[in-house]
PDB file of C-alpha atoms and ligand atoms in Angstrom:
ATOM      1  CA  MET A 895       6.335 -41.635 -49.232  1.00  0.00           C
ATOM      2  CA  VAL A 896       4.105 -44.481 -48.089  1.00  0.00           C
ATOM      3  CA  ASN A 897       5.213 -48.165 -48.399  1.00  0.00           C
ATOM      4  CA  PHE A 898       3.694 -51.503 -48.933  1.00  0.00           C
ATOM      5  CA  LEU A 899       4.883 -54.643 -48.763  1.00  0.00           C
ATOM      6  CA  ILE A 900       2.458 -57.185 -50.770  1.00  0.00           C
ATOM      7  CA  PHE A 901       2.998 -60.974 -48.910  1.00  0.00           C
ATOM      8  CA  GLY A 902       2.111 -64.116 -49.254  1.00  0.00           C
ATOM      9  CA  PRO A 903       2.657 -67.571 -51.364  1.00  0.00           C
ATOM     10  CA  PRO A 904       3.203 -68.113 -54.291  1.00  0.00           C
ATOM     11  CA  GLY A 905      -0.044 -67.896 -56.361  1.00  0.00           C
ATOM     12  CA  SER A 906      -1.452 -65.466 -53.575  1.00  0.00           C
ATOM     13  CA  GLY A 907      -2.172 -62.959 -56.474  1.00  0.00           C
ATOM     14  CA  LYS A 908       0.947 -60.781 -55.657  1.00  0.00           C
ATOM     15  CA  GLY A 909       1.234 -59.387 -58.628  1.00  0.00           C
ATOM     16  CA  THR A 910      -2.284 -59.637 -59.571  1.00  0.00           C
ATOM     17  CA  GLN A 911      -3.494 -57.448 -57.256  1.00  0.00           C
ATOM     18  CA  SER A 912       0.181 -55.041 -57.406  1.00  0.00           C
ATOM     19  CA  VAL A 913      -0.312 -53.620 -60.658  1.00  0.00           C
ATOM     20  CA  ARG A 914      -4.222 -52.574 -59.798  1.00  0.00           C
ATOM     21  CA  LEU A 915      -2.909 -51.312 -56.579  1.00  0.00           C
ATOM     22  CA  ALA A 916       0.117 -49.154 -57.690  1.00  0.00           C
ATOM     23  CA  GLU A 917      -2.207 -47.469 -60.455  1.00  0.00           C
ATOM     24  CA  LYS A 918      -4.389 -46.637 -58.286  1.00  0.00           C
ATOM     25  CA  PHE A 919      -2.714 -45.397 -54.956  1.00  0.00           C
ATOM     26  CA  ASN A 920       0.422 -44.101 -58.062  1.00  0.00           C
ATOM     27  CA  LEU A 921       3.088 -46.372 -56.096  1.00  0.00           C
ATOM     28  CA  LEU A 922       6.075 -47.919 -58.364  1.00  0.00           C
ATOM     29  CA  HIS A 923       5.845 -51.673 -58.122  1.00  0.00           C
ATOM     30  CA  LEU A 924       8.832 -53.074 -57.577  1.00  0.00           C
ATOM     31  CA  SER A 925       8.677 -56.772 -58.520  1.00  0.00           C
ATOM     32  CA  THR A 926      11.526 -59.060 -57.971  1.00  0.00           C
ATOM     33  CA  GLY A 927      10.002 -61.988 -59.736  1.00  0.00           C
ATOM     34  CA  ASP A 928       9.500 -59.560 -62.879  1.00  0.00           C
ATOM     35  CA  MET A 929      12.761 -58.350 -62.992  1.00  0.00           C
ATOM     36  CA  LEU A 930      14.269 -61.512 -62.952  1.00  0.00           C
ATOM     37  CA  ARG A 931      12.050 -62.688 -65.475  1.00  0.00           C
ATOM     38  CA  ALA A 932      13.365 -59.520 -67.428  1.00  0.00           C
ATOM     39  CA  GLU A 933      16.744 -60.418 -67.029  1.00  0.00           C
ATOM     40  CA  ILE A 934      16.074 -63.918 -68.634  1.00  0.00           C
ATOM     41  CA  THR A 935      14.576 -62.894 -71.219  1.00  0.00           C
ATOM     42  CA  ALA A 936      17.122 -60.288 -72.028  1.00  0.00           C
ATOM     43  CA  GLY A 937      19.575 -63.449 -72.260  1.00  0.00           C
ATOM     44  CA  THR A 938      21.870 -61.423 -69.615  1.00  0.00           C
ATOM     45  CA  ALA A 939      24.798 -63.046 -67.770  1.00  0.00           C
ATOM     46  CA  LEU A 940      22.774 -62.728 -64.914  1.00  0.00           C
ATOM     47  CA  GLY A 941      19.503 -64.169 -66.299  1.00  0.00           C
ATOM     48  CA  LYS A 942      21.541 -67.142 -67.597  1.00  0.00           C
ATOM     49  CA  LYS A 943      22.811 -68.152 -64.034  1.00  0.00           C
ATOM     50  CA  MET A 944      19.215 -67.262 -61.952  1.00  0.00           C
ATOM     51  CA  SER A 945      16.773 -69.318 -64.262  1.00  0.00           C
ATOM     52  CA  LEU A 946      18.433 -72.828 -63.338  1.00  0.00           C
ATOM     53  CA  ILE A 947      17.288 -71.817 -60.217  1.00  0.00           C
ATOM     54  CA  MET A 948      14.641 -70.446 -60.755  1.00  0.00           C
ATOM     55  CA  SER A 949      13.407 -72.984 -62.401  1.00  0.00           C
ATOM     56  CA  LYS A 950      13.461 -75.740 -59.601  1.00  0.00           C
ATOM     57  CA  GLY A 951      11.236 -73.261 -57.029  1.00  0.00           C
ATOM     58  CA  GLU A 952      14.166 -72.279 -55.498  1.00  0.00           C
ATOM     59  CA  LEU A 953      14.918 -68.071 -54.067  1.00  0.00           C
ATOM     60  CA  VAL A 954      17.969 -66.969 -55.621  1.00  0.00           C
ATOM     61  CA  PRO A 955      20.769 -65.160 -53.605  1.00  0.00           C
ATOM     62  CA  ASP A 956      19.787 -62.374 -50.940  1.00  0.00           C
ATOM     63  CA  GLU A 957      22.538 -60.014 -52.659  1.00  0.00           C
ATOM     64  CA  VAL A 958      20.980 -60.487 -56.398  1.00  0.00           C
ATOM     65  CA  VAL A 959      17.536 -58.855 -54.958  1.00  0.00           C
ATOM     66  CA  ILE A 960      18.832 -56.324 -52.552  1.00  0.00           C
ATOM     67  CA  GLU A 961      20.716 -55.135 -55.783  1.00  0.00           C
ATOM     68  CA  MET A 962      18.233 -54.881 -57.989  1.00  0.00           C
ATOM     69  CA  ILE A 963      15.797 -53.088 -55.464  1.00  0.00           C
ATOM     70  CA  ALA A 964      18.722 -50.742 -54.087  1.00  0.00           C
ATOM     71  CA  HIS A 965      19.063 -49.752 -57.777  1.00  0.00           C
ATOM     72  CA  LYS A 966      15.578 -49.107 -58.467  1.00  0.00           C
ATOM     73  CA  ILE A 967      14.847 -47.037 -55.347  1.00  0.00           C
ATOM     74  CA  ASP A 968      17.455 -44.670 -56.277  1.00  0.00           C
ATOM     75  CA  HIS A 969      16.406 -44.266 -60.178  1.00  0.00           C
ATOM     76  CA  SER A 970      13.058 -43.739 -59.289  1.00  0.00           C
ATOM     77  CA  LYS A 971      11.246 -40.326 -59.099  1.00  0.00           C
ATOM     78  CA  GLY A 972       7.153 -39.103 -58.946  1.00  0.00           C
ATOM     79  CA  SER A 973       5.358 -41.602 -56.743  1.00  0.00           C
ATOM     80  CA  ALA A 974       3.580 -41.800 -53.775  1.00  0.00           C
ATOM     81  CA  GLY A 975       5.690 -44.819 -52.511  1.00  0.00           C
ATOM     82  CA  PHE A 976       6.848 -48.024 -53.428  1.00  0.00           C
ATOM     83  CA  LEU A 977       4.961 -51.167 -53.688  1.00  0.00           C
ATOM     84  CA  PHE A 978       7.529 -54.220 -53.122  1.00  0.00           C
ATOM     85  CA  ASP A 979       5.940 -57.313 -54.326  1.00  0.00           C
ATOM     86  CA  GLY A 980       7.650 -61.002 -54.153  1.00  0.00           C
ATOM     87  CA  PHE A 981      10.210 -58.736 -51.720  1.00  0.00           C
ATOM     88  CA  PRO A 982      11.565 -59.192 -49.243  1.00  0.00           C
ATOM     89  CA  ARG A 983      11.566 -63.389 -49.609  1.00  0.00           C
ATOM     90  CA  THR A 984      13.640 -64.128 -46.366  1.00  0.00           C
ATOM     91  CA  VAL A 985      13.924 -61.806 -43.175  1.00  0.00           C
ATOM     92  CA  ALA A 986      17.577 -61.296 -44.581  1.00  0.00           C
ATOM     93  CA  GLN A 987      16.019 -58.828 -46.901  1.00  0.00           C
ATOM     94  CA  THR A 988      13.658 -57.315 -44.842  1.00  0.00           C
ATOM     95  CA  ILE A 989      16.545 -56.055 -42.477  1.00  0.00           C
ATOM     96  CA  SER A 990      18.160 -55.180 -45.760  1.00  0.00           C
ATOM     97  CA  LEU A 991      15.183 -53.255 -46.860  1.00  0.00           C
ATOM     98  CA  GLU A 992      14.603 -51.708 -43.837  1.00  0.00           C
ATOM     99  CA  LYS A 993      17.964 -50.451 -43.766  1.00  0.00           C
ATOM    100  CA  MET A 994      17.979 -49.261 -47.439  1.00  0.00           C
ATOM    101  CA  LEU A 995      15.098 -46.696 -46.326  1.00  0.00           C
ATOM    102  CA  ASN A 996      15.831 -45.605 -43.255  1.00  0.00           C
ATOM    103  CA  GLU A 997      19.212 -44.007 -44.702  1.00  0.00           C
ATOM    104  CA  ARG A 998      17.229 -42.468 -47.258  1.00  0.00           C
ATOM    105  CA  GLY A 999      14.685 -41.281 -44.742  1.00  0.00           C
ATOM    106  CA  MET A1000      11.398 -44.080 -45.074  1.00  0.00           C
ATOM    107  CA  LYS A1001      10.530 -47.040 -43.601  1.00  0.00           C
ATOM    108  CA  ILE A1002       8.126 -49.939 -44.117  1.00  0.00           C
ATOM    109  CA  ASP A1003       4.695 -49.046 -43.294  1.00  0.00           C
ATOM    110  CA  GLN A1004       2.404 -52.002 -44.066  1.00  0.00           C
ATOM    111  CA  MET A1005       2.736 -55.644 -44.659  1.00  0.00           C
ATOM    112  CA  LEU A1006      -0.188 -56.866 -46.375  1.00  0.00           C
ATOM    113  CA  VAL A1007      -0.784 -60.789 -46.244  1.00  0.00           C
ATOM    114  CA  LEU A1008      -2.635 -62.367 -48.756  1.00  0.00           C
ATOM    115  CA  ASP A1009      -4.210 -65.637 -46.980  1.00  0.00           C
ATOM    116  CA  VAL A1010      -4.884 -68.154 -49.625  1.00  0.00           C
ATOM    117  CA  ASP A1011      -5.359 -72.205 -49.070  1.00  0.00           C
ATOM    118  CA  HIS A1012      -3.019 -74.575 -50.321  1.00  0.00           C
ATOM    119  CA  ASP A1013      -5.278 -76.007 -53.189  1.00  0.00           C
ATOM    120  CA  GLU A1014      -6.211 -72.645 -54.526  1.00  0.00           C
ATOM    121  CA  LEU A1015      -2.401 -71.535 -54.925  1.00  0.00           C
ATOM    122  CA  VAL A1016      -1.647 -74.882 -56.842  1.00  0.00           C
ATOM    123  CA  LYS A1017      -5.193 -73.923 -58.871  1.00  0.00           C
ATOM    124  CA  ARG A1018      -3.936 -71.215 -59.787  1.00  0.00           C
ATOM    125  CA  LEU A1019      -0.310 -71.932 -61.060  1.00  0.00           C
ATOM    126  CA  ILE A1020      -1.148 -74.772 -62.624  1.00  0.00           C
ATOM    127  CA  ALA A1021      -3.799 -72.397 -64.782  1.00  0.00           C
ATOM    128  CA  ARG A1022      -1.151 -69.613 -65.216  1.00  0.00           C
ATOM    129  CA  ALA A1023       1.159 -72.058 -66.825  1.00  0.00           C
ATOM    130  CA  GLU A1024      -1.004 -72.576 -69.841  1.00  0.00           C
ATOM    131  CA  LEU A1025      -0.541 -69.236 -70.383  1.00  0.00           C
ATOM    132  CA  SER A1026       2.378 -67.561 -69.295  1.00  0.00           C
ATOM    133  CA  GLY A1027       4.584 -70.904 -70.323  1.00  0.00           C
ATOM    134  CA  ARG A1028       6.616 -70.214 -67.122  1.00  0.00           C
ATOM    135  CA  PRO A1029       8.520 -73.048 -66.185  1.00  0.00           C
ATOM    136  CA  ASP A1030       8.061 -72.643 -62.098  1.00  0.00           C
ATOM    137  CA  ASP A1031       4.233 -73.410 -63.291  1.00  0.00           C
ATOM    138  CA  LYS A1032       4.193 -75.986 -65.138  1.00  0.00           C
ATOM    139  CA  ASP A1033       5.546 -78.877 -62.590  1.00  0.00           C
ATOM    140  CA  PRO A1034       2.858 -79.646 -59.618  1.00  0.00           C
ATOM    141  CA  ALA A1035       6.447 -80.523 -57.523  1.00  0.00           C
ATOM    142  CA  VAL A1036       7.929 -77.328 -58.181  1.00  0.00           C
ATOM    143  CA  ILE A1037       4.881 -75.855 -57.541  1.00  0.00           C
ATOM    144  CA  GLU A1038       4.885 -77.882 -53.909  1.00  0.00           C
ATOM    145  CA  ASN A1039       8.622 -76.980 -53.800  1.00  0.00           C
ATOM    146  CA  ARG A1040       8.191 -73.473 -53.837  1.00  0.00           C
ATOM    147  CA  ILE A1041       5.344 -73.098 -51.438  1.00  0.00           C
ATOM    148  CA  ASP A1042       7.141 -75.370 -49.198  1.00  0.00           C
ATOM    149  CA  VAL A1043      10.388 -72.584 -49.796  1.00  0.00           C
ATOM    150  CA  TYR A1044       7.947 -70.043 -48.902  1.00  0.00           C
ATOM    151  CA  LYS A1045       7.264 -71.469 -45.184  1.00  0.00           C
ATOM    152  CA  GLU A1046      10.880 -72.399 -44.427  1.00  0.00           C
ATOM    153  CA  LYS A1047      12.296 -68.975 -45.623  1.00  0.00           C
ATOM    154  CA  THR A1048       9.447 -66.463 -46.209  1.00  0.00           C
ATOM    155  CA  GLU A1049       6.995 -67.311 -43.963  1.00  0.00           C
ATOM    156  CA  PRO A1050       9.379 -65.937 -40.450  1.00  0.00           C
ATOM    157  CA  ILE A1051       9.041 -63.127 -42.125  1.00  0.00           C
ATOM    158  CA  ILE A1052       5.345 -62.211 -41.216  1.00  0.00           C
ATOM    159  CA  ASN A1053       6.673 -62.721 -36.965  1.00  0.00           C
ATOM    160  CA  TYR A1054       9.673 -59.861 -37.403  1.00  0.00           C
ATOM    161  CA  CYS A1055       7.036 -57.725 -39.073  1.00  0.00           C
ATOM    162  CA  ASN A1056       4.190 -58.729 -36.781  1.00  0.00           C
ATOM    163  CA  GLU A1057       6.605 -57.717 -33.855  1.00  0.00           C
ATOM    164  CA  LYS A1058       6.945 -53.879 -35.158  1.00  0.00           C
ATOM    165  CA  GLY A1059       3.366 -53.654 -35.990  1.00  0.00           C
ATOM    166  CA  LEU A1060       3.275 -53.720 -39.602  1.00  0.00           C
ATOM    167  CA  TYR A1061       1.493 -57.152 -40.273  1.00  0.00           C
ATOM    168  CA  GLN A1062      -2.054 -56.927 -41.593  1.00  0.00           C
ATOM    169  CA  PRO A1063      -3.566 -60.156 -42.826  1.00  0.00           C
ATOM    170  CA  VAL A1064      -6.057 -59.485 -45.727  1.00  0.00           C
ATOM    171  CA  LYS A1065      -8.583 -62.969 -46.948  1.00  0.00           C
ATOM    172  CA  GLY A1066      -6.903 -63.588 -50.648  1.00  0.00           C
ATOM    173  CA  MET A1067      -9.879 -66.060 -51.439  1.00  0.00           C
ATOM    174  CA  GLY A1068     -12.363 -65.211 -53.849  1.00  0.00           C
ATOM    175  CA  THR A1069     -12.736 -62.958 -57.345  1.00  0.00           C
ATOM    176  CA  ILE A1070     -10.421 -60.790 -57.839  1.00  0.00           C
ATOM    177  CA  ASP A1071     -12.055 -57.573 -57.615  1.00  0.00           C
ATOM    178  CA  ASP A1072     -13.603 -58.813 -54.366  1.00  0.00           C
ATOM    179  CA  ILE A1073      -9.424 -58.961 -53.327  1.00  0.00           C
ATOM    180  CA  PHE A1074      -8.552 -55.507 -54.438  1.00  0.00           C
ATOM    181  CA  LYS A1075     -11.344 -53.996 -52.829  1.00  0.00           C
ATOM    182  CA  ARG A1076     -10.488 -55.264 -49.223  1.00  0.00           C
ATOM    183  CA  LEU A1077      -6.739 -54.225 -49.836  1.00  0.00           C
ATOM    184  CA  ASN A1078      -7.777 -50.639 -51.252  1.00  0.00           C
ATOM    185  CA  ASP A1079      -9.862 -50.357 -48.224  1.00  0.00           C
ATOM    186  CA  TYR A1080      -6.096 -51.154 -46.060  1.00  0.00           C
ATOM    187  CA  MET A1081      -3.928 -48.984 -48.284  1.00  0.00           C
ATOM    188  CA  LYS A1082      -6.685 -46.171 -48.598  1.00  0.00           C
ATOM    189  CA  LYS A1083      -5.897 -45.544 -44.354  1.00  0.00           C
ATOM    190  CA  LEU A1084      -2.413 -44.640 -45.038  1.00  0.00           C
ATOM    191  CA  VAL A1085      -1.904 -43.014 -49.052  1.00  0.00           C
TER     192      VAL A1085
HETATM  193  P1  LIG B1769       7.136 -64.366 -58.226  1.00  0.00           P
HETATM  194  O1  LIG B1769       7.279 -63.703 -59.632  1.00  0.00           O
HETATM  195  O2  LIG B1769       7.456 -63.600 -56.955  1.00  0.00           O
HETATM  196  O3  LIG B1769       6.743 -65.331 -58.647  1.00  0.00           O
HETATM  197  P2  LIG B1769       4.782 -65.949 -57.532  1.00  0.00           P
HETATM  198  O4  LIG B1769       5.261 -66.073 -56.070  1.00  0.00           O
HETATM  199  O5  LIG B1769       4.353 -67.603 -58.131  1.00  0.00           O
HETATM  200  O6  LIG B1769       3.716 -65.080 -58.284  1.00  0.00           O
HETATM  201  P3  LIG B1769       2.915 -64.526 -57.553  1.00  0.00           P
HETATM  202  O7  LIG B1769       2.134 -64.698 -55.967  1.00  0.00           O
HETATM  203  O8  LIG B1769       2.723 -62.566 -57.449  1.00  0.00           O
HETATM  204  O9  LIG B1769       0.933 -64.381 -58.678  1.00  0.00           O
HETATM  205  P4  LIG B1769       0.162 -64.190 -59.613  1.00  0.00           P
HETATM  206  O10 LIG B1769      -0.488 -62.934 -58.683  1.00  0.00           O
HETATM  207  O11 LIG B1769       0.586 -64.008 -60.175  1.00  0.00           O
HETATM  208  O12 LIG B1769       8.851 -65.341 -57.822  1.00  0.00           O
HETATM  209  C1  LIG B1769       9.413 -66.232 -58.964  1.00  0.00           C
HETATM  210  C2  LIG B1769      10.454 -66.962 -58.610  1.00  0.00           C
HETATM  211  O13 LIG B1769      11.201 -65.734 -58.812  1.00  0.00           O
HETATM  212  C3  LIG B1769      10.467 -67.544 -57.187  1.00  0.00           C
HETATM  213  O14 LIG B1769       9.994 -68.370 -57.103  1.00  0.00           O
HETATM  214  C4  LIG B1769      11.975 -67.110 -57.028  1.00  0.00           C
HETATM  215  O15 LIG B1769      13.068 -68.074 -57.632  1.00  0.00           O
HETATM  216  C5  LIG B1769      12.365 -65.986 -57.762  1.00  0.00           C
HETATM  217  N1  LIG B1769      12.741 -65.066 -56.550  1.00  0.00           N
HETATM  218  C6  LIG B1769      11.621 -63.283 -56.497  1.00  0.00           C
HETATM  219  N2  LIG B1769      11.944 -62.632 -56.044  1.00  0.00           N
HETATM  220  C7  LIG B1769      12.843 -63.236 -55.093  1.00  0.00           C
HETATM  221  C8  LIG B1769      13.072 -62.839 -53.907  1.00  0.00           C
HETATM  222  N3  LIG B1769      12.820 -61.473 -53.190  1.00  0.00           N
HETATM  223  N4  LIG B1769      14.413 -63.565 -53.368  1.00  0.00           N
HETATM  224  C9  LIG B1769      14.569 -64.464 -53.604  1.00  0.00           C
HETATM  225  N5  LIG B1769      14.112 -64.750 -55.365  1.00  0.00           N
HETATM  226  C10 LIG B1769      12.968 -64.338 -55.548  1.00  0.00           C
HETATM  227  O16 LIG B1769      -1.173 -65.240 -59.322  1.00  0.00           O
HETATM  228  C11 LIG B1769      -0.846 -65.911 -59.823  1.00  0.00           C
HETATM  229  C12 LIG B1769      -2.105 -66.547 -60.450  1.00  0.00           C
HETATM  230  O17 LIG B1769      -3.172 -66.969 -60.251  1.00  0.00           O
HETATM  231  C13 LIG B1769      -2.430 -65.673 -61.948  1.00  0.00           C
HETATM  232  O18 LIG B1769      -2.439 -66.306 -63.181  1.00  0.00           O
HETATM  233  C14 LIG B1769      -3.239 -64.921 -61.625  1.00  0.00           C
HETATM  234  O19 LIG B1769      -3.981 -64.677 -62.830  1.00  0.00           O
HETATM  235  C15 LIG B1769      -4.214 -65.873 -60.477  1.00  0.00           C
HETATM  236  N6  LIG B1769      -5.162 -65.481 -59.735  1.00  0.00           N
HETATM  237  C16 LIG B1769      -4.866 -64.329 -58.825  1.00  0.00           C
HETATM  238  N7  LIG B1769      -5.553 -63.764 -57.825  1.00  0.00           N
HETATM  239  C17 LIG B1769      -7.122 -64.665 -58.564  1.00  0.00           C
HETATM  240  C18 LIG B1769      -8.181 -65.076 -58.009  1.00  0.00           C
HETATM  241  N8  LIG B1769      -8.595 -64.117 -57.058  1.00  0.00           N
HETATM  242  N9  LIG B1769      -8.705 -65.985 -58.173  1.00  0.00           N
HETATM  243  C19 LIG B1769      -8.419 -66.803 -59.591  1.00  0.00           C
HETATM  244  N10 LIG B1769      -7.112 -66.618 -60.335  1.00  0.00           N
HETATM  245  C20 LIG B1769      -5.916 -65.530 -59.571  1.00  0.00           C
END
C-alpha cells in the first residue's frame, strides 16, 4: 500500500486533482470535505451540527473527521493505497493518521503540496460558487477566513512532515492538465 496526502490551501485544486490521480493509480480517494457534505445532504444529525461550522469556513472538530477516516480505512479493500484529500488539516489530525496507519502496518509515504497564489485561490473559489452553490464559496469574507484558518492551523503540518522527509512541493498554477502531469511524475516514482 502506498499512501499520499494531497495538500494545499482551499481552492488549490486538491479535490480536482485527487479524482484523476486516484483513478490513474488505483488509490482510494478519501476527502473529508466530501464526506462532511454527504452528511449535510443526507440531513443527518452530524451533518446538521457541522453545516454551520463549515459555512463559516471554520474546521470541524478533529475527532469527527478522525472517526470518519478510521471507518473508511477499515472498510476498504482492493486499492493500491489511499489518497487523503483535505485530511489531515491540523497537526493533531496528522498524528492520529500516522497512528492509525502504523497500527495497520502502513505509513504516510508522501505529502504533495499544491502551491497557488492567493488571488488565484479566491478567483477559483468564487468561480466554483456559481456552479456548486457551496455556501462556503459564496462569501469573499468566508473565503478569506478559510485561507487564514489554513495558514494558522493547517500549514504547520508542512514543517511536521518536512522533518520526516515527506514534503514535496508542487507548482499548482497553470492548467488542470499541467498540474496533473506534475503530480503524476512524483507519484509514479512510488506507486
Ligand atoms: P474541502 O472540501 O476540503 O474544500 P476545499 O479546500 O475548498 O477544496 P479544494 O482545494 O479541494 O478545491 P478544488 O480542487 O475543489 O473542505 C471544505 C470544508 O470542510 C472546510 O472548510 C472545513 O470546514 C471542512 N473540513 C474538511 N476536511 C476537514 C478536516 N480534515 N478537518 C476539519 N474540517 C474539515 O478546487 C476549487 C475550484 O478550483 C474548483 O472549482 C476547480 O474546478 C477549480 N480549479 C482547480 N484547479 C484549477 C486550475 N488549475 N485552474 C483553474 N481552476 C481550477
